[in-house]
CSV table of C-alpha atoms in Angstrom, one decimal:
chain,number,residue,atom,x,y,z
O,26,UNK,CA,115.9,84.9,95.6
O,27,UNK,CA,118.3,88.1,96.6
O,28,UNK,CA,117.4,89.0,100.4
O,29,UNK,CA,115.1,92.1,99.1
O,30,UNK,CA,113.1,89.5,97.6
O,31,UNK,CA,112.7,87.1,100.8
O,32,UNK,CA,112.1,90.4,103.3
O,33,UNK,CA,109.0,91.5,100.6
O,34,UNK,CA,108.0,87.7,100.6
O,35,UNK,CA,108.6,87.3,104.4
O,36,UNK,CA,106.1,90.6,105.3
O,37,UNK,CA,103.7,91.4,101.8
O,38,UNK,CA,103.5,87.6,100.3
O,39,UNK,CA,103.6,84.7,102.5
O,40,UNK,CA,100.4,85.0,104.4
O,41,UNK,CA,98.3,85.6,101.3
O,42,UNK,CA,99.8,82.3,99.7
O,43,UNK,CA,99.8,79.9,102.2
O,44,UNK,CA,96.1,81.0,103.4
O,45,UNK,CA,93.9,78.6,100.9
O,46,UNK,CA,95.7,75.2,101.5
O,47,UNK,CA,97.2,75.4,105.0
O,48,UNK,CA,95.5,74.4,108.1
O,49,UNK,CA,94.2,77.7,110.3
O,50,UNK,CA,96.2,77.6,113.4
O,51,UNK,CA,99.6,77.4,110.5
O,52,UNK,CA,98.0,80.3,108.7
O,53,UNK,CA,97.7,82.2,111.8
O,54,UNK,CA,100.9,81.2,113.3
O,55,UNK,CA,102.8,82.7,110.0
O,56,UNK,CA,100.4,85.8,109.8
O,57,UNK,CA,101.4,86.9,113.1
O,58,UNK,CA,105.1,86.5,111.9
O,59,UNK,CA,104.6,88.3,109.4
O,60,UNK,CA,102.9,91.2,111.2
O,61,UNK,CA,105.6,91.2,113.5
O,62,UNK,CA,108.4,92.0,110.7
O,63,UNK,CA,106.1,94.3,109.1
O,64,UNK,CA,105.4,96.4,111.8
O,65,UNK,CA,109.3,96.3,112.5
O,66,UNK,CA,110.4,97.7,109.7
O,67,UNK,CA,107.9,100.3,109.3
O,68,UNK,CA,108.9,104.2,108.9
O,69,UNK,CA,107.6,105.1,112.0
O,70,UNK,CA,108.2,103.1,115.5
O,71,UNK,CA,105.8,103.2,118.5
O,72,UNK,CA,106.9,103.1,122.4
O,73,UNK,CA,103.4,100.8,122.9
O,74,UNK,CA,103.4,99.0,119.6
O,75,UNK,CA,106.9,98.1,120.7
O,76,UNK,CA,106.2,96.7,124.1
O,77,UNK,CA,103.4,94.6,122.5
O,78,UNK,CA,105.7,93.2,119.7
O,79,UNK,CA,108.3,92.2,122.4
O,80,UNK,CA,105.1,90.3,124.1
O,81,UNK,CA,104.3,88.6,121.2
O,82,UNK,CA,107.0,87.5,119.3
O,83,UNK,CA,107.5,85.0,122.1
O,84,UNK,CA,104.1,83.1,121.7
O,85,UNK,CA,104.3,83.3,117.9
O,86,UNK,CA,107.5,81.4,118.2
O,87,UNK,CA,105.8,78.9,120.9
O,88,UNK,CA,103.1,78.7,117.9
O,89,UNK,CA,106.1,78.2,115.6
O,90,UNK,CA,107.7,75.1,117.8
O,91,UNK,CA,104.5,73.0,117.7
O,92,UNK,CA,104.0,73.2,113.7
O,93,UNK,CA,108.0,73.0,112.6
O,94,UNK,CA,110.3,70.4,113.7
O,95,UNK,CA,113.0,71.2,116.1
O,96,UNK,CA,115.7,70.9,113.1
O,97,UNK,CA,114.3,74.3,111.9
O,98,UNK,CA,114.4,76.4,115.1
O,99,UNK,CA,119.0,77.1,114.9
O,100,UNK,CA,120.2,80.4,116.5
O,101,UNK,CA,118.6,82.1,113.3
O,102,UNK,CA,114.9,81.7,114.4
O,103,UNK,CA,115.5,82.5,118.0
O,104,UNK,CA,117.1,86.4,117.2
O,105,UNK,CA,113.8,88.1,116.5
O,106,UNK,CA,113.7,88.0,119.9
O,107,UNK,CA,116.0,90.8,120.5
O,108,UNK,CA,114.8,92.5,117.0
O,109,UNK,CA,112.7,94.6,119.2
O,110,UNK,CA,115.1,96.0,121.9
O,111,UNK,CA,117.2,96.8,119.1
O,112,UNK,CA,114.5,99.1,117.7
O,113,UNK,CA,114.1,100.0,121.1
O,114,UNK,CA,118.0,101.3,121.2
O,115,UNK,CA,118.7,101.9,117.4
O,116,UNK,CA,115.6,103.7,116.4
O,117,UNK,CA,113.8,102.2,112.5
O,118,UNK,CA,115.3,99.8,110.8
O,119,UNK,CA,116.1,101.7,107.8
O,120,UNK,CA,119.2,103.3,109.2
O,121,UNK,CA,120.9,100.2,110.5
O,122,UNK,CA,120.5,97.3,107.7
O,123,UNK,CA,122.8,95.6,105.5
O,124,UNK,CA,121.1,96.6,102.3
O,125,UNK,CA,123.0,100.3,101.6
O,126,UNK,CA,126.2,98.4,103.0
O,127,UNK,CA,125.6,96.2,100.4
O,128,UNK,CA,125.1,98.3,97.7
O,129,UNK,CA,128.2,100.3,98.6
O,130,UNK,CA,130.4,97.4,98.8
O,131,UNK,CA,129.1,96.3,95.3
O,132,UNK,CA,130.2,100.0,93.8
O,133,UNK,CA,133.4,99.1,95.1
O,134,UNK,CA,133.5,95.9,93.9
O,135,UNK,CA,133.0,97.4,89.9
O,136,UNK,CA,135.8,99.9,90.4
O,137,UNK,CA,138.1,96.7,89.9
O,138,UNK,CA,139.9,97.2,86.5
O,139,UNK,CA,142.8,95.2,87.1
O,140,UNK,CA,142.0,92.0,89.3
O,141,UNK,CA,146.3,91.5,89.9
O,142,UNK,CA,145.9,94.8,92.3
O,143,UNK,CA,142.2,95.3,93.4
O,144,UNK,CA,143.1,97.2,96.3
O,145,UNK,CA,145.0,100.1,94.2
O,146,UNK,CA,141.5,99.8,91.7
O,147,UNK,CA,139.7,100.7,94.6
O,148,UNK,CA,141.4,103.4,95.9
O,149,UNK,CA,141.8,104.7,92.0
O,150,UNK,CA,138.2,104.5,92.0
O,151,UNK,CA,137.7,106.0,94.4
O,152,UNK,CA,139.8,109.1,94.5
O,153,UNK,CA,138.1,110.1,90.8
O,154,UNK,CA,134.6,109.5,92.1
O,155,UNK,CA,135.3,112.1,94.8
O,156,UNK,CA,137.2,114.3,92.3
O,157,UNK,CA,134.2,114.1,89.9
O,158,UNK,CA,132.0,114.7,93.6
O,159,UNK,CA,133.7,117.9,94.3
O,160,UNK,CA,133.8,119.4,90.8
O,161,UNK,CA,129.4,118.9,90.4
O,162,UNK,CA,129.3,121.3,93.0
O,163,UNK,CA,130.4,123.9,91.0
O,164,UNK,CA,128.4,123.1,88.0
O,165,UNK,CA,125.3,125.2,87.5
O,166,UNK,CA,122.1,123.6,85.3
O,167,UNK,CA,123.2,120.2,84.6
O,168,UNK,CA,122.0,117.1,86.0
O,169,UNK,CA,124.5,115.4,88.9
O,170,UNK,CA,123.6,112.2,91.2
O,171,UNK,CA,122.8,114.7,93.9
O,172,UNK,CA,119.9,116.9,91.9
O,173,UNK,CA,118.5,113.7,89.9
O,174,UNK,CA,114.8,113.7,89.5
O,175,UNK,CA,113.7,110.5,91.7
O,176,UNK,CA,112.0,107.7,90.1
O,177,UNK,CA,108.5,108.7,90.3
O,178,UNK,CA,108.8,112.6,90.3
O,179,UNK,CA,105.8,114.4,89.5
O,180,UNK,CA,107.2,117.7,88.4
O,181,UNK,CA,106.5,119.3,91.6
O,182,UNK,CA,103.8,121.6,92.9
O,183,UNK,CA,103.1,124.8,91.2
O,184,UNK,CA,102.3,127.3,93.4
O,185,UNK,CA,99.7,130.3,91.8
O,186,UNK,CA,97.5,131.9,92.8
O,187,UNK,CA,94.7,129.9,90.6
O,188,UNK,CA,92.2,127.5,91.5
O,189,UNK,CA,92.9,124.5,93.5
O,190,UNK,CA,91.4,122.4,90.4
O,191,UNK,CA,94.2,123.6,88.3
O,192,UNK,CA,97.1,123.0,90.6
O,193,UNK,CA,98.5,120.2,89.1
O,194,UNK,CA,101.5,119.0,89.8
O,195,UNK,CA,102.1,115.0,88.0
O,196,UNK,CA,103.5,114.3,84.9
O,197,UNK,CA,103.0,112.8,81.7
O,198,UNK,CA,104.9,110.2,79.5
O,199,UNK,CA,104.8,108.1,76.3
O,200,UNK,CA,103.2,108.5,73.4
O,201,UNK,CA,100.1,110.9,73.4
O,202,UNK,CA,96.8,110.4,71.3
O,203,UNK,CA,94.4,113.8,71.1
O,204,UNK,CA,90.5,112.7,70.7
O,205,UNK,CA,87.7,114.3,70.7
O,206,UNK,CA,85.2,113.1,73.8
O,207,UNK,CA,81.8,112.1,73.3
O,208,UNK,CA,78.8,114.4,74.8
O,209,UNK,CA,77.6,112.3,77.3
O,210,UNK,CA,81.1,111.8,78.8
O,211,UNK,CA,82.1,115.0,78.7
O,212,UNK,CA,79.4,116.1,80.3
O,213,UNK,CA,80.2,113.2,83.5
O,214,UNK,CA,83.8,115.0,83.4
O,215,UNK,CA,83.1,118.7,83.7
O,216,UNK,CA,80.5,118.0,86.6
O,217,UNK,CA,83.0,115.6,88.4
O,218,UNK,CA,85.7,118.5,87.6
O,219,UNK,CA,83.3,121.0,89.3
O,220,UNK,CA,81.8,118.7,92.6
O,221,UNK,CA,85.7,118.2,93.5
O,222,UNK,CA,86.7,121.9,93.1
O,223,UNK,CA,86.5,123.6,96.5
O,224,UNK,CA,85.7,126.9,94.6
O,225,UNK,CA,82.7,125.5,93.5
O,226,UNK,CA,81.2,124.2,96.6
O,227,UNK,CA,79.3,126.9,97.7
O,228,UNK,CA,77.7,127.1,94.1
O,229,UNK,CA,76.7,123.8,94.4
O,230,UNK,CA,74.8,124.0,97.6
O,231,UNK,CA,73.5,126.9,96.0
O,232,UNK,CA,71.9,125.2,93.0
O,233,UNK,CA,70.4,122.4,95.4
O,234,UNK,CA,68.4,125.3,97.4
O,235,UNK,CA,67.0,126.9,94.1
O,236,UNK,CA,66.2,123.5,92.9
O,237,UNK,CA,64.2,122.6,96.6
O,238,UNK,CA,62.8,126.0,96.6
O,239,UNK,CA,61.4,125.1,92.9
O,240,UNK,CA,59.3,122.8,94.2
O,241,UNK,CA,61.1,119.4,92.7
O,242,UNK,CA,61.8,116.0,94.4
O,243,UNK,CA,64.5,114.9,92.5
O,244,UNK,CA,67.0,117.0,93.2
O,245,UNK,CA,69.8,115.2,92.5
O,246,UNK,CA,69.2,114.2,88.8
O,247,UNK,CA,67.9,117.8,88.2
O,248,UNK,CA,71.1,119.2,89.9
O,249,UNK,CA,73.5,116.5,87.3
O,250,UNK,CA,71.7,118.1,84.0
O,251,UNK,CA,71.4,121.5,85.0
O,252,UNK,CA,74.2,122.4,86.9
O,253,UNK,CA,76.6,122.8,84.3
O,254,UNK,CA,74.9,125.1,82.5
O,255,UNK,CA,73.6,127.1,85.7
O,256,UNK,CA,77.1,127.6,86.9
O,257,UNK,CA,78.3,128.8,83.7
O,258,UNK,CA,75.4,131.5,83.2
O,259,UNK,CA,76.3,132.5,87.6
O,260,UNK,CA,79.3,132.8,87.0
O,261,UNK,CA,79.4,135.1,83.2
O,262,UNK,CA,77.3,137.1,85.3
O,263,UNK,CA,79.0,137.6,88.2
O,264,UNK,CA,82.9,138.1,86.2
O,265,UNK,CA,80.7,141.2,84.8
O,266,UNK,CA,80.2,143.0,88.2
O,267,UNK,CA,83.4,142.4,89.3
O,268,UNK,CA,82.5,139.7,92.0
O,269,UNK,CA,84.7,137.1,90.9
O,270,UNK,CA,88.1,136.9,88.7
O,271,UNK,CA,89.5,135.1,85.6
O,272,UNK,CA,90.1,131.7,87.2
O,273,UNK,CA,86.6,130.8,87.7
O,274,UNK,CA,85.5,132.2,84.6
O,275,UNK,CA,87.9,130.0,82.8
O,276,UNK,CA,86.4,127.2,84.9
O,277,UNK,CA,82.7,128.2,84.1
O,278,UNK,CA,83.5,127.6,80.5
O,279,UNK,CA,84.2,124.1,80.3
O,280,UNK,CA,86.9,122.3,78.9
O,281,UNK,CA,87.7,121.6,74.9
O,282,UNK,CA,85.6,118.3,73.6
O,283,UNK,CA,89.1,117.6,72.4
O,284,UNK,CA,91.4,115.7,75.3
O,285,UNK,CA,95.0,114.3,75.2
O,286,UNK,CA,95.0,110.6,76.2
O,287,UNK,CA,98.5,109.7,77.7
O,288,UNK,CA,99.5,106.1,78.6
O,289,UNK,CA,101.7,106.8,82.0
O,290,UNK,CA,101.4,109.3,84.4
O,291,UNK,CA,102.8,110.2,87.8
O,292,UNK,CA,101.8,111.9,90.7
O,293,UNK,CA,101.8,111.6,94.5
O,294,UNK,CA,105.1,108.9,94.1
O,295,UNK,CA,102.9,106.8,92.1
O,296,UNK,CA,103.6,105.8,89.0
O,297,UNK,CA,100.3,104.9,87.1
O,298,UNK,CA,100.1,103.3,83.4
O,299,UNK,CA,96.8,102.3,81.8
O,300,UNK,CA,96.1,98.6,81.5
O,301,UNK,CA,96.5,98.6,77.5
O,302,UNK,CA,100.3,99.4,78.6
O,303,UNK,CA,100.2,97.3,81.2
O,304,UNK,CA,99.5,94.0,79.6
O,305,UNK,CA,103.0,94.0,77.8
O,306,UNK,CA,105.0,94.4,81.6
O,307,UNK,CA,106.1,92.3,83.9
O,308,UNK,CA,104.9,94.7,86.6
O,309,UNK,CA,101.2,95.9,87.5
O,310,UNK,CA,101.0,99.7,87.8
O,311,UNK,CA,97.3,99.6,86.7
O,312,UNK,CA,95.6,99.3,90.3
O,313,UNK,CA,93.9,102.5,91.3
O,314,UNK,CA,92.3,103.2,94.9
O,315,UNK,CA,90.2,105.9,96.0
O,316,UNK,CA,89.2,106.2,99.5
O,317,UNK,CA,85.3,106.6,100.3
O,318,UNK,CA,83.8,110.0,101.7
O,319,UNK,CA,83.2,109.1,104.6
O,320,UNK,CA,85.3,107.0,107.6
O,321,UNK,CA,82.9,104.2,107.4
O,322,UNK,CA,82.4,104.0,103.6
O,323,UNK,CA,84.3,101.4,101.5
O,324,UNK,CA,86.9,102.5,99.3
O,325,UNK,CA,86.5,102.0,95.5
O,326,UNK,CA,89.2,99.4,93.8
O,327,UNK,CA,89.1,99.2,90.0
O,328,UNK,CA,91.9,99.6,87.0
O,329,UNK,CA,92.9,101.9,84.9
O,330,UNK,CA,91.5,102.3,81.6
O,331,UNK,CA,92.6,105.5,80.2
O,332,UNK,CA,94.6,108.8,81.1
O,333,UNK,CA,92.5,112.1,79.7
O,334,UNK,CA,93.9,115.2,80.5
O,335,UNK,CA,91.3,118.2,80.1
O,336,UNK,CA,92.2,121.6,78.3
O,337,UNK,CA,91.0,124.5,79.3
O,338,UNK,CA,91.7,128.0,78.6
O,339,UNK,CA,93.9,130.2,79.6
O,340,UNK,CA,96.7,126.9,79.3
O,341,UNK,CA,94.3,125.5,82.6
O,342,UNK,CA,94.3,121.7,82.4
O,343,UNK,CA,93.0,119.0,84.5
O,344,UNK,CA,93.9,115.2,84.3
O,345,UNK,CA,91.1,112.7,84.9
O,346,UNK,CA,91.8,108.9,85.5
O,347,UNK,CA,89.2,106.9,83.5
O,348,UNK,CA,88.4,103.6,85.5
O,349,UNK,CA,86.8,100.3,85.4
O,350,UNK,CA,85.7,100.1,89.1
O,351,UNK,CA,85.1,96.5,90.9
O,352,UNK,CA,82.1,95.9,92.9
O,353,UNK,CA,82.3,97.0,96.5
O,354,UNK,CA,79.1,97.9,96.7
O,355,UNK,CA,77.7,94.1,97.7
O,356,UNK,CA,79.9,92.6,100.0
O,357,UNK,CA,80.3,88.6,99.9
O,358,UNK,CA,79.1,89.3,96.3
O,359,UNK,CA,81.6,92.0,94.8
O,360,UNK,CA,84.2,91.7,98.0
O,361,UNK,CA,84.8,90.0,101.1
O,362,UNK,CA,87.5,90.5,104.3
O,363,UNK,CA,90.0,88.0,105.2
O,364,UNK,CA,91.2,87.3,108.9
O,365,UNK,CA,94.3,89.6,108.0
O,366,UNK,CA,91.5,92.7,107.4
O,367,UNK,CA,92.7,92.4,103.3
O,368,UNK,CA,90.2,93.5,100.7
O,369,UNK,CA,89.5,90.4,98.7
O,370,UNK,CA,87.7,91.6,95.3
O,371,UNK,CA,85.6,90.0,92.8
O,372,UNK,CA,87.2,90.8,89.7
O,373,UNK,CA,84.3,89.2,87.7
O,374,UNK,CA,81.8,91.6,89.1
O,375,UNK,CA,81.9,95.3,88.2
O,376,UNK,CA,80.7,98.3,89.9
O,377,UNK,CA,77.5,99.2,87.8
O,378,UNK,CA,78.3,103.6,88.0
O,379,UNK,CA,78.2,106.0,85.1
O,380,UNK,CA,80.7,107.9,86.9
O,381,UNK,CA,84.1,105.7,85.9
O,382,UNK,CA,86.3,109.5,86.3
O,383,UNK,CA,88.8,110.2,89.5
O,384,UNK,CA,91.2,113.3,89.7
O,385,UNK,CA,94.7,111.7,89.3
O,386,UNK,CA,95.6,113.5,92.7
O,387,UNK,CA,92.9,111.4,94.6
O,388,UNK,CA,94.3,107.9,93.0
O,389,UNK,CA,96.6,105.3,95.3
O,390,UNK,CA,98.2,103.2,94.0
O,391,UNK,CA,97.0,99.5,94.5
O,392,UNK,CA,98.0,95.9,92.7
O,393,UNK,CA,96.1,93.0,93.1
O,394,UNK,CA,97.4,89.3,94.1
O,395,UNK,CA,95.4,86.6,92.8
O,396,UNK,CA,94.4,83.6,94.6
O,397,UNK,CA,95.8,80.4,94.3
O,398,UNK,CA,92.5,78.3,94.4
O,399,UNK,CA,90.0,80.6,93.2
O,400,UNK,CA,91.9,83.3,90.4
O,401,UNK,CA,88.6,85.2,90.6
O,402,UNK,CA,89.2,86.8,93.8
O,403,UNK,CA,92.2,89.0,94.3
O,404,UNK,CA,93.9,90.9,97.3
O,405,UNK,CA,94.6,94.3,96.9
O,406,UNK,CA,97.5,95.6,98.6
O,407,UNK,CA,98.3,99.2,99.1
O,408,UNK,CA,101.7,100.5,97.7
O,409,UNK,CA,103.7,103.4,99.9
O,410,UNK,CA,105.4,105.8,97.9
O,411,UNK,CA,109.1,106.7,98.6
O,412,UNK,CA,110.1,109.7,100.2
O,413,UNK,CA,106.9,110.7,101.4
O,414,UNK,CA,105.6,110.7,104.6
O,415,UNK,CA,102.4,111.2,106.5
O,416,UNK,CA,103.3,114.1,109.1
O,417,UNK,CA,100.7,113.8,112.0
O,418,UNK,CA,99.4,117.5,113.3
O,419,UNK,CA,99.6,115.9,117.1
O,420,UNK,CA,102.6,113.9,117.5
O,421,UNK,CA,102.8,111.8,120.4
O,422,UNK,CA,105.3,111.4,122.6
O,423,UNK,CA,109.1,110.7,121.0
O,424,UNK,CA,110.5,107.4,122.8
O,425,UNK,CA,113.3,109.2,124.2
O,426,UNK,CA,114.2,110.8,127.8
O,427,UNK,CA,114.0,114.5,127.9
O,428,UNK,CA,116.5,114.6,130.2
O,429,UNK,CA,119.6,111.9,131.8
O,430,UNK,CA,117.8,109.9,135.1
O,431,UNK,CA,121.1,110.9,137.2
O,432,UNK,CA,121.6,110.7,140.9
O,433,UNK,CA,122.8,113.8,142.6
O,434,UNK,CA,126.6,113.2,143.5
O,435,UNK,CA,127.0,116.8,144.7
O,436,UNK,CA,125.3,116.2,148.3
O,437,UNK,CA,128.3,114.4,149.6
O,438,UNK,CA,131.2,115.9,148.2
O,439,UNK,CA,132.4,117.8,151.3
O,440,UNK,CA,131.9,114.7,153.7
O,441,UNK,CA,134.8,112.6,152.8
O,442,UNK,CA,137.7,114.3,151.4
O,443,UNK,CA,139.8,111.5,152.1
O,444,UNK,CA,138.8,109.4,148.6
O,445,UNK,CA,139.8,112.4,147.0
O,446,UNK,CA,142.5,112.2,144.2
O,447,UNK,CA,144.6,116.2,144.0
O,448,UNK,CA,145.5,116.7,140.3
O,449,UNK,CA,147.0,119.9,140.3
O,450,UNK,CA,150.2,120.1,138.7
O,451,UNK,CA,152.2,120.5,142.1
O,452,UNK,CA,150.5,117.2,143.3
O,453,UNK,CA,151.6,115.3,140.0
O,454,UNK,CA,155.4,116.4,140.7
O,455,UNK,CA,155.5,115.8,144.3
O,456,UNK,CA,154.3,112.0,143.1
O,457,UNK,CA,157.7,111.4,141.6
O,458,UNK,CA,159.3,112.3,145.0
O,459,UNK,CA,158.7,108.7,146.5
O,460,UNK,CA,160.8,108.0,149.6
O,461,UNK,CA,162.5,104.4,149.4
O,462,UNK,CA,164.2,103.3,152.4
């Protein structure tokens, strides 16, 4: 394996595999290992999560000594030591390791034409990659290594003044397929289109109070058949006096019964592909992740079925993700918690829902690791997407000094004058008049 692939095996892999054969107290000892490289090479360093690595690291490699033999433990094993007062000093790990180094020495390396004079490639090489450099920054509209779309770009947001619901800012790929929906699913799309627009909210707890003032117990099935047709009649009537604008109208209406079904689509950094495509690649990008309503709620894990992206007028369009969801409703049935706090899902069991439609822009991006005695039960891991990061609104406090811890050397400066060393130009030329007798 290339050393990418042992640092994602070293903190994502290893505990998960070694967890169904090995005895406890090795499981545990390599889990904390793994923690601690994780949480080293995160984005984002900590002053306290720092001091408690540097605390740590110590007894997991106690732990280490009394499960491996002492052939294992060479200068190699004892350096994460001092992995954490270099964080300490160098700030994240991202700006000090080998693996740009490496990648620049390996663009170097392919610059050599003529292996009789390498050096003179190189520098060849070099000198038109910096020619081609500085005439891109004159060129207007065409694509350079400096404005290149990233891997997973999403198109960007659009910023108009429409409804939230409409702001969409992922995009499509692959071959597209335009069916017409069925009633009943169309239906379970406009109304989840609607209960996640924040327009629409107030219209909603509207419709409840009629429906309790009406005299009915059931409020929530009456509220899923009659809303739809309730807000669209509100609304017609309120675009006629003038109370609300085009938007909402267009909204009111519905979407065509006719959708486009695309088989990728990104958004967020994620790049999500339905699990008919799926099944042909190496890699999984069919694990989708929504995160529950509440704080305390279970999130829903399932896979993607199909990508349906909803027309409605005015060019307004909406993209849904059609899941299969996994049952996290029962836990020890549908999913469980390991030691490590993974989500370990039943992938035999299915969430029984009629709802199987999320907004792509509430999706993460999941994959699931099978295990090795039991392929039933998978781990689901959460991916992070490049380039973005998760600003907090109350930072805490930066590990840095706001100002230098200096003594003051001013206080005795005019009690001994005799340590004192003149430079002024007069004293430097009187220095070569030296007296030898």
């Amino acid at each position: 394996m290339k050393t990418h692939d042992c640092h994602v095996f070293l903190e994502r892999l290893l505990p998960l595999i070694v967890r169904d054969f090995l005895p406890r107290h090795v499981v545990d000892a390599l889990t904390e290992l793994n923690n601690f490289f994780r949480e080293l090479c995160a984005k984002v360093l900590n002053k306290d999560d720092l001091d408690r690595l540097q605390d740590q690291i110590a007894l997991t490699l106690c732990k280490l000594e009394r499960i491996f033999p002492l052939a294992f433990f060479d200068i190699m094993v004892h350096l994460p030591i001092h992995l954490v007062w270099e964080a300490k000093v160098g700030g994240p790990i991202q700006y000090r390791w080998m693996y740009p180094i490496e990648r620049y020495l390996r663009k170097l390396k392919c610059y050599v034409c003529n292996k009789a004079q390498p050096e003179g490639s190189i520098a060849e090489g070099y000198l038109a990659d910096e020619c081609l450099t500085f005439c891109s920054r004159y060129l207007r509209g065409v694509e350079t290594k400096f404005n290149i779309p990233e891997r997973n770009y999403d198109g960007g947001q659009h910023s108009s003044n429409t409804l939230s619901i409409f702001l969409t800012s992922g995009r499509s790929y692959g071959k597209v397929e335009v069916k017409e929906l069925n009633l009943l699913l169309h239906n379970i799309a406009v109304l989840y289109v609607l209960q996640n627009c924040d327009e629409s909210l107030p219209f909603i707890q509207e419709h409840k109070n009629f429906i309790i003032n009406s005299g009915f117990r059931n409020v929530e099935q009456i509220h899923k058949e009659e809303f739809i047709g309730w807000f669209r009649e509100k609304i017609k009537q309120l675009y006629n006096e003038g109370q609300t604008n085009k938007d909402m109208l267009c909204l009111s209406r519905g979407p065509e019964r006719r959708v486009t079904y695309h088989p990728c689509y990104n958004i967020n950094g994620y790049k999500f592909h339905t699990t008919e495509r799926d099944e042909t690649k190496k890699t999984q990008n069919n694990g989708v992740m929504v995160h529950g309503e509440n704080q305390n709620d279970v999130s829903y894990y399932g896979i993607l079925k199909d990508i349906i992206e909803l027309c409605y007028t005015e060019g307004n369009k909406v993209v849904l993700f059609s899941c299969e969801w996994f049952d996290t409703a029962r836990e020890g049935i549908g999913f469980k918690r390991d030691r490590c706090g993974n989500i370990v899902l039943n992938t035999k069991k299915k969430l029984n829902t009629q709802e199987p439609f999320v907004l792509a822009s509430q999706a993460i991006h999941v994959y699931y690791l099978e295990g090795i005695n039991d392929p039933t039960w998978s781990t689901s891991i959460e991916i992070k997407p490049r380039n973005l990061y998760e600003m907090p609104m109350d930072e805490g406090e930066p590990y840095q000094e706001e100002q230098m811890q200096c003594t003051n050397t001013n206080a005795n400066l005019d009690d001994n004058h005799e340590d004192e060393i003149d430079l002024s130009r007069n004293a430097e030329d009187n220095s070569h008049n030296i007296d030898v007798e």
